[in-house]
């Protein structure tokens, strides 16, 4: 992808445990196995009732043409994107007058650049990546945060008896992690890596399954499920519990689109929120659609991942304020953390960042 943060998102997916074809960022769903060429469009409306006999027949009612927009995923279709497919399949996008083309992603797909450059109207990113992109001058704004709790975690073997990440890092053994990424830098600064042997993360679970002294980075909704299905004993601990908790699967748009057509942006987010309500209530239909686009993940794993991510998406705060909610305090805390880690030179104006937050 276009940055190390995006590469992190790609490598940490369950789909990355097997080979998946990658595609050009601007390709359409019809030209990619990750897309099915379908989009959400309103159903044709019927004709208006006939006028009285003495009058000329009334012209058929004309539905306003749907606005065509593109959404770029930052990985292949899987449960963390389920609400977007649910919005399309349930007609939520169509109800808002939108015809949405969902573009599957993968390693090397520069979502932030695609959004900032106007190749797509909306994209998905992580909050830390949004901040670093803004610092480099990218014309992007966050709109909606799917994951209120980051699924980033450290996975070890239950047999080791660790009660948290501090125990993992103090008990020796091998740790597979990408040390240059913000969450890894945060853990290193907090606990140090001097008691573990740090090796590169390879995107799989084979070494974990084979070695009881092996721990690794993971998404709590992905690798632990894969390791358990291979007969291993994974125990995963969220990095968010250590105080580093960026929003994940954040919907972004370019600032120019917000200024030019704020109602289209609002409509997209209204439909997205409805789609996620639908998916959380019943993910079956969206999972069936995504499974046809991502054949590397079986139906059982789709169900398990959807259930594992639910408490990370639906929280007491979202039940009070609505799905996708973002707060100034969370963004400000993250920006200060990134500045403290040297990822950002300084804390950016957070109010400027959240002008389109809905």
Coordinates of C-alpha atoms in Angstrom, one line a residue:
X1 CA 0.0 0.0 0.0
X2 CA 1.0 3.6 0.1
X3 CA 2.4 3.7 3.6
X4 CA 3.6 1.4 6.3
X5 CA 0.4 1.9 8.2
X6 CA -1.6 0.6 5.2
X7 CA 0.7 -2.3 4.8
X8 CA 0.1 -3.2 8.5
X9 CA -3.6 -3.3 7.8
X10 CA -3.1 -5.6 4.9
X11 CA -0.7 -8.0 6.6
X12 CA -2.9 -8.4 9.6
X13 CA -5.9 -9.7 7.9
X14 CA -7.0 -13.3 8.1
X15 CA -7.2 -13.3 4.3
X16 CA -3.5 -12.7 4.3
X17 CA -2.9 -16.2 5.6
X18 CA -3.3 -17.5 2.1
X19 CA -2.5 -16.1 -1.3
X20 CA -5.0 -13.6 -2.7
X21 CA -4.8 -11.9 -6.1
X22 CA -4.1 -8.2 -6.0
X23 CA -5.5 -5.6 -8.4
X24 CA -4.9 -2.1 -9.7
X25 CA -6.4 0.5 -7.4
X26 CA -8.8 2.0 -9.9
X27 CA -10.1 -1.2 -11.4
X28 CA -13.9 -1.7 -11.3
X29 CA -15.7 -4.5 -9.5
X30 CA -16.5 -6.1 -12.9
X31 CA -12.8 -6.5 -13.8
X32 CA -11.7 -7.8 -10.4
X33 CA -12.5 -11.1 -8.7
X34 CA -12.9 -9.1 -5.5
X35 CA -15.8 -7.2 -7.2
X36 CA -19.0 -8.5 -8.8
X37 CA -19.8 -5.5 -11.0
X38 CA -22.9 -4.8 -8.9
X39 CA -23.8 -1.5 -7.3
X40 CA -26.6 -0.1 -5.2
X41 CA -29.2 1.7 -7.3
X42 CA -32.8 2.6 -6.6
X43 CA -35.5 0.5 -8.1
X44 CA -37.4 2.1 -10.9
X45 CA -40.6 3.9 -9.8
X46 CA -43.9 3.3 -11.4
X47 CA -45.8 5.8 -13.5
X48 CA -48.0 8.5 -11.9
X49 CA -51.8 7.8 -11.8
X50 CA -53.7 8.8 -14.9
X51 CA -55.3 12.2 -14.9
X52 CA -59.1 12.6 -15.5
X53 CA -60.3 11.6 -19.0
X54 CA -60.8 15.2 -20.1
X55 CA -57.1 16.0 -19.4
X56 CA -54.0 15.0 -21.3
X57 CA -52.3 11.9 -19.8
X58 CA -49.8 12.7 -17.2
X59 CA -46.2 12.0 -18.0
X60 CA -44.6 9.1 -16.1
X61 CA -42.9 10.0 -12.8
X62 CA -39.2 10.2 -13.3
X63 CA -36.9 9.1 -10.5
X64 CA -33.9 11.3 -9.9
X65 CA -30.8 9.6 -11.2
X66 CA -28.7 8.0 -8.5
X67 CA -25.4 9.6 -7.8
X68 CA -22.6 7.2 -8.7
X69 CA -19.8 7.0 -6.1
X70 CA -16.9 4.7 -5.4
X71 CA -15.7 3.3 -2.1
X72 CA -12.2 1.9 -1.9
X73 CA -11.6 -0.9 0.7
X74 CA -8.0 -1.2 2.0
X75 CA -8.2 -5.0 1.9
X76 CA -10.2 -7.8 0.4
X77 CA -13.9 -8.3 1.3
X78 CA -14.3 -9.7 4.8
X79 CA -16.3 -9.1 7.9
X80 CA -14.6 -5.8 8.9
X81 CA -16.3 -4.3 5.8
X82 CA -19.6 -6.2 6.2
X83 CA -21.6 -3.1 6.9
X84 CA -20.8 -1.5 3.6
X85 CA -21.9 -4.6 1.7
X86 CA -25.0 -4.8 3.9
X87 CA -25.8 -1.1 3.0
X88 CA -25.7 -2.1 -0.6
X89 CA -27.6 -5.4 -0.3
X90 CA -30.3 -4.0 1.9
X91 CA -30.9 -0.9 -0.3
X92 CA -29.7 1.6 2.3
X93 CA -27.4 3.2 -0.3
X94 CA -30.2 3.2 -2.9
X95 CA -32.6 4.8 -0.4
X96 CA -30.2 7.7 -0.1
X97 CA -30.0 8.1 -3.9
X98 CA -26.5 6.6 -4.2
X99 CA -25.2 4.0 -6.6
X100 CA -22.1 2.7 -4.8
X101 CA -19.3 0.8 -6.5
X102 CA -17.2 -1.1 -3.9
X103 CA -13.6 -1.6 -4.9
X104 CA -11.7 -4.4 -3.2
X105 CA -8.3 -3.6 -2.0
X106 CA -5.0 -5.3 -1.2
X107 CA -1.3 -4.8 -0.6
X108 CA -0.1 -1.9 -2.8
X109 CA -3.5 -0.2 -3.1
X110 CA -3.0 3.5 -2.1
X111 CA -6.4 4.3 -0.7
X112 CA -5.5 7.6 0.9
X113 CA -3.9 8.9 -2.3
X114 CA -6.9 7.6 -4.3
X115 CA -9.3 9.6 -2.1
X116 CA -7.2 12.7 -2.0
X117 CA -6.7 12.6 -5.7
X118 CA -10.3 12.2 -6.5
X119 CA -10.1 8.7 -8.1
X120 CA -12.7 7.5 -5.5
X121 CA -15.1 9.4 -3.4
X122 CA -14.7 7.5 -0.2
X123 CA -12.1 5.1 1.2
X124 CA -11.1 3.2 4.3
X125 CA -8.1 3.9 6.5
X126 CA -6.8 3.9 10.0
X127 CA -6.9 6.9 12.3
X128 CA -3.1 7.0 12.7
X129 CA -2.7 6.9 8.9
X130 CA -5.2 9.7 8.5
X131 CA -3.1 11.9 10.8
X132 CA 0.2 11.1 9.1
X133 CA -1.4 11.7 5.7
X134 CA -2.8 15.0 6.7
X135 CA 0.6 16.0 8.1
X136 CA 2.0 15.4 4.6
X137 CA -0.7 17.6 3.0
X138 CA -3.2 15.0 1.9
X139 CA -6.7 16.5 1.3
X140 CA -8.6 13.9 3.4
X141 CA -11.1 14.1 6.2
X142 CA -12.4 11.3 8.6
X143 CA -16.2 10.8 8.6
X144 CA -17.1 7.5 10.4
X145 CA -15.1 5.1 12.6
X146 CA -16.3 1.5 12.3
X147 CA -14.0 0.0 15.0
X148 CA -14.2 1.9 18.2
X149 CA -11.6 -0.4 19.7
X150 CA -8.6 -1.3 17.6
X151 CA -8.4 -5.1 16.9
X152 CA -4.6 -4.9 16.9
X153 CA -3.3 -7.4 19.4
X154 CA -0.4 -9.5 20.5
X155 CA -1.0 -13.3 20.4
X156 CA 0.9 -15.8 22.5
X157 CA 0.2 -19.4 23.7
X158 CA -2.2 -19.9 26.5
X159 CA 0.1 -22.5 28.0
X160 CA 2.6 -19.7 28.8
X161 CA 0.2 -18.3 31.3
X162 CA 0.6 -14.6 30.3
X163 CA -2.0 -12.3 31.8
X164 CA -1.3 -9.4 29.4
X165 CA 1.2 -7.9 26.9
X166 CA 3.6 -6.9 29.7
X167 CA 4.0 -10.6 30.6
X168 CA 4.6 -11.6 27.0
X169 CA 7.4 -9.0 26.6
X170 CA 9.0 -9.9 29.9
X171 CA 9.0 -13.7 29.6
X172 CA 11.4 -14.2 26.8
X173 CA 10.8 -16.2 23.6
X174 CA 10.3 -14.8 20.1
X175 CA 8.1 -12.0 19.1
X176 CA 7.1 -11.5 15.4
X177 CA 6.2 -7.8 14.9
X178 CA 6.8 -4.9 12.6
X179 CA 8.8 -2.7 14.9
X180 CA 8.6 0.5 12.9
X181 CA 4.8 0.8 13.2
X182 CA 3.2 3.2 15.7
X183 CA 1.6 0.6 18.0
X184 CA 4.9 -1.4 18.1
X185 CA 6.9 1.8 18.9
X186 CA 4.4 2.5 21.6
X187 CA 4.8 -0.9 23.2
X188 CA 8.6 -0.8 22.9
X189 CA 8.7 2.6 24.6
X190 CA 6.3 1.4 27.4
X191 CA 7.9 -2.0 28.1
X192 CA 11.0 -2.5 26.0
X193 CA 11.8 -5.4 23.7
X194 CA 15.1 -6.3 25.3
X195 CA 13.8 -9.6 26.8
X196 CA 12.3 -11.0 23.6
X197 CA 13.9 -11.9 20.3
X198 CA 12.2 -9.7 17.7
X199 CA 11.7 -11.1 14.2
X200 CA 9.7 -9.9 11.2
X201 CA 6.0 -10.7 11.0
X202 CA 5.3 -12.9 8.0
X203 CA 1.5 -12.6 7.9
X204 CA 0.8 -16.2 8.8
X205 CA 0.4 -18.5 11.8
X206 CA 2.5 -21.5 10.8
X207 CA 5.5 -20.6 13.0
X208 CA 3.1 -19.8 15.9
X209 CA 1.5 -23.2 15.7
X210 CA 4.8 -25.0 15.6
X211 CA 6.6 -23.1 18.4
X212 CA 5.3 -22.8 21.9
X213 CA 7.7 -19.9 22.7
X214 CA 6.6 -17.9 19.7
X215 CA 4.3 -14.8 20.0
X216 CA 3.2 -12.5 17.3
X217 CA 1.2 -9.4 16.3
X218 CA -2.3 -10.1 15.1
X219 CA -5.8 -8.8 14.6
X220 CA -7.9 -10.3 17.3
X221 CA -10.6 -11.1 14.7
X222 CA -8.2 -13.0 12.4
X223 CA -5.0 -14.9 13.4
X224 CA -6.3 -16.3 16.7
X225 CA -9.2 -17.8 14.8
X226 CA -6.9 -19.3 12.2
X227 CA -4.5 -20.7 14.9
X228 CA -7.3 -22.2 16.9
X229 CA -8.6 -24.0 13.9
X230 CA -5.1 -25.5 13.4
X231 CA -5.2 -27.0 16.8
X232 CA -3.2 -24.3 18.6
X233 CA -3.9 -22.5 21.9
X234 CA -3.9 -18.8 21.1
X235 CA -4.4 -16.2 23.8
X236 CA -4.6 -12.6 22.4
X237 CA -4.3 -9.3 24.2
X238 CA -5.5 -6.0 22.7
X239 CA -3.0 -3.2 22.3
X240 CA -5.9 -0.9 23.1
X241 CA -5.8 -2.1 26.7
X242 CA -2.3 -0.7 27.0
X243 CA -3.5 2.8 26.1
X244 CA -2.9 3.0 22.3
X245 CA -6.3 2.8 20.6
X246 CA -6.6 4.4 17.2
X247 CA -9.9 4.2 15.3
X248 CA -9.8 1.5 12.6
X249 CA -11.7 1.2 9.4
X250 CA -12.3 4.9 9.2
X251 CA -14.3 6.2 6.3
X252 CA -12.5 9.1 4.7
X253 CA -13.3 11.6 1.9
X254 CA -11.5 14.5 0.3
X255 CA -12.1 17.9 1.9
X256 CA -13.0 19.2 -1.6
X257 CA -15.9 16.8 -1.9
X258 CA -17.2 17.8 1.5
X259 CA -17.1 21.5 0.5
X260 CA -18.7 20.9 -2.9
X261 CA -21.4 18.4 -2.0
X262 CA -21.8 18.0 1.8
X263 CA -25.3 16.4 1.4
X264 CA -23.8 13.5 -0.7
X265 CA -21.3 12.9 2.1
X266 CA -24.0 13.0 4.7
X267 CA -26.1 10.6 2.6
X268 CA -23.3 8.1 2.3
X269 CA -22.7 8.1 6.1
X270 CA -26.4 7.8 6.9
X271 CA -26.5 4.7 4.6
X272 CA -23.3 3.4 6.1
X273 CA -24.6 3.6 9.6
X274 CA -27.8 1.8 8.6
X275 CA -25.8 -0.8 6.8
X276 CA -23.7 -1.5 9.9
X277 CA -26.9 -1.8 12.0
X278 CA -28.1 -4.4 9.5
X279 CA -24.9 -6.3 9.5
X280 CA -24.6 -6.4 13.3
X281 CA -28.2 -7.6 13.5
X282 CA -27.7 -10.3 10.9
X283 CA -24.5 -10.7 8.8
X284 CA -25.7 -13.6 6.8
X285 CA -26.6 -11.9 3.5
X286 CA -23.5 -9.7 3.4
X287 CA -21.2 -12.6 4.3
X288 CA -22.6 -14.7 1.5
X289 CA -21.9 -11.9 -1.0
X290 CA -18.3 -11.3 0.4
X291 CA -17.6 -15.0 0.4
X292 CA -18.1 -15.1 -3.3
X293 CA -15.6 -12.3 -3.7
X294 CA -13.0 -13.6 -1.2
X295 CA -12.9 -17.4 -1.6
X296 CA -9.8 -17.7 0.7
X297 CA -12.1 -17.4 3.7
X298 CA -14.7 -20.1 4.4
X299 CA -18.2 -19.6 5.7
X300 CA -17.3 -20.7 9.2
X301 CA -14.5 -18.2 9.5
X302 CA -16.8 -15.4 8.2
X303 CA -19.2 -16.2 11.0
X304 CA -16.5 -16.4 13.6
X305 CA -14.8 -13.1 12.6
X306 CA -18.1 -11.2 12.4
X307 CA -18.9 -12.4 16.0
X308 CA -15.4 -11.6 17.3
X309 CA -15.5 -8.0 16.0
X310 CA -18.9 -7.1 17.3
X311 CA -17.8 -5.8 20.7
X312 CA -15.1 -3.7 19.0
X313 CA -17.7 -2.0 16.8
X314 CA -20.7 -1.8 19.1
X315 CA -19.8 -0.2 22.4
X316 CA -21.7 1.6 25.2
X317 CA -20.7 4.9 23.5
X318 CA -22.1 3.9 20.1
X319 CA -25.3 2.7 21.7
X320 CA -25.7 6.2 23.2
X321 CA -24.3 8.3 20.3
X322 CA -24.6 6.1 17.2
X323 CA -22.4 3.7 15.3
X324 CA -19.3 5.3 13.8
X325 CA -19.0 8.0 16.5
X326 CA -15.7 9.8 16.8
X327 CA -14.6 12.2 19.5
X328 CA -12.2 15.1 19.5
X329 CA -10.6 13.7 22.7
X330 CA -9.7 10.4 21.0
X331 CA -8.2 12.1 18.0
X332 CA -6.3 14.5 20.1
X333 CA -4.9 11.7 22.3
X334 CA -3.8 9.8 19.3
X335 CA -2.1 12.8 17.7
X336 CA -0.2 13.5 21.0
X337 CA 0.9 9.9 21.1
X338 CA 2.1 10.0 17.5
X339 CA 4.0 13.2 18.2
X340 CA 5.5 11.7 21.3
X341 CA 6.7 8.7 19.3
X342 CA 8.2 10.9 16.6
X343 CA 5.7 9.9 13.9
X344 CA 4.3 13.4 13.7
X345 CA 6.4 16.6 14.1
X346 CA 3.6 18.3 16.0
X347 CA 0.0 17.8 17.0
X348 CA -2.2 19.1 14.1
X349 CA -5.3 21.3 14.7
X350 CA -7.9 18.6 15.5
X351 CA -10.9 20.8 15.0
X352 CA -9.8 21.3 11.3
X353 CA -9.6 17.5 11.0
X354 CA -13.2 16.9 12.3
X355 CA -15.1 19.5 10.3
X356 CA -17.0 16.8 8.4
X357 CA -17.4 14.3 11.3
X358 CA -21.0 13.3 11.3

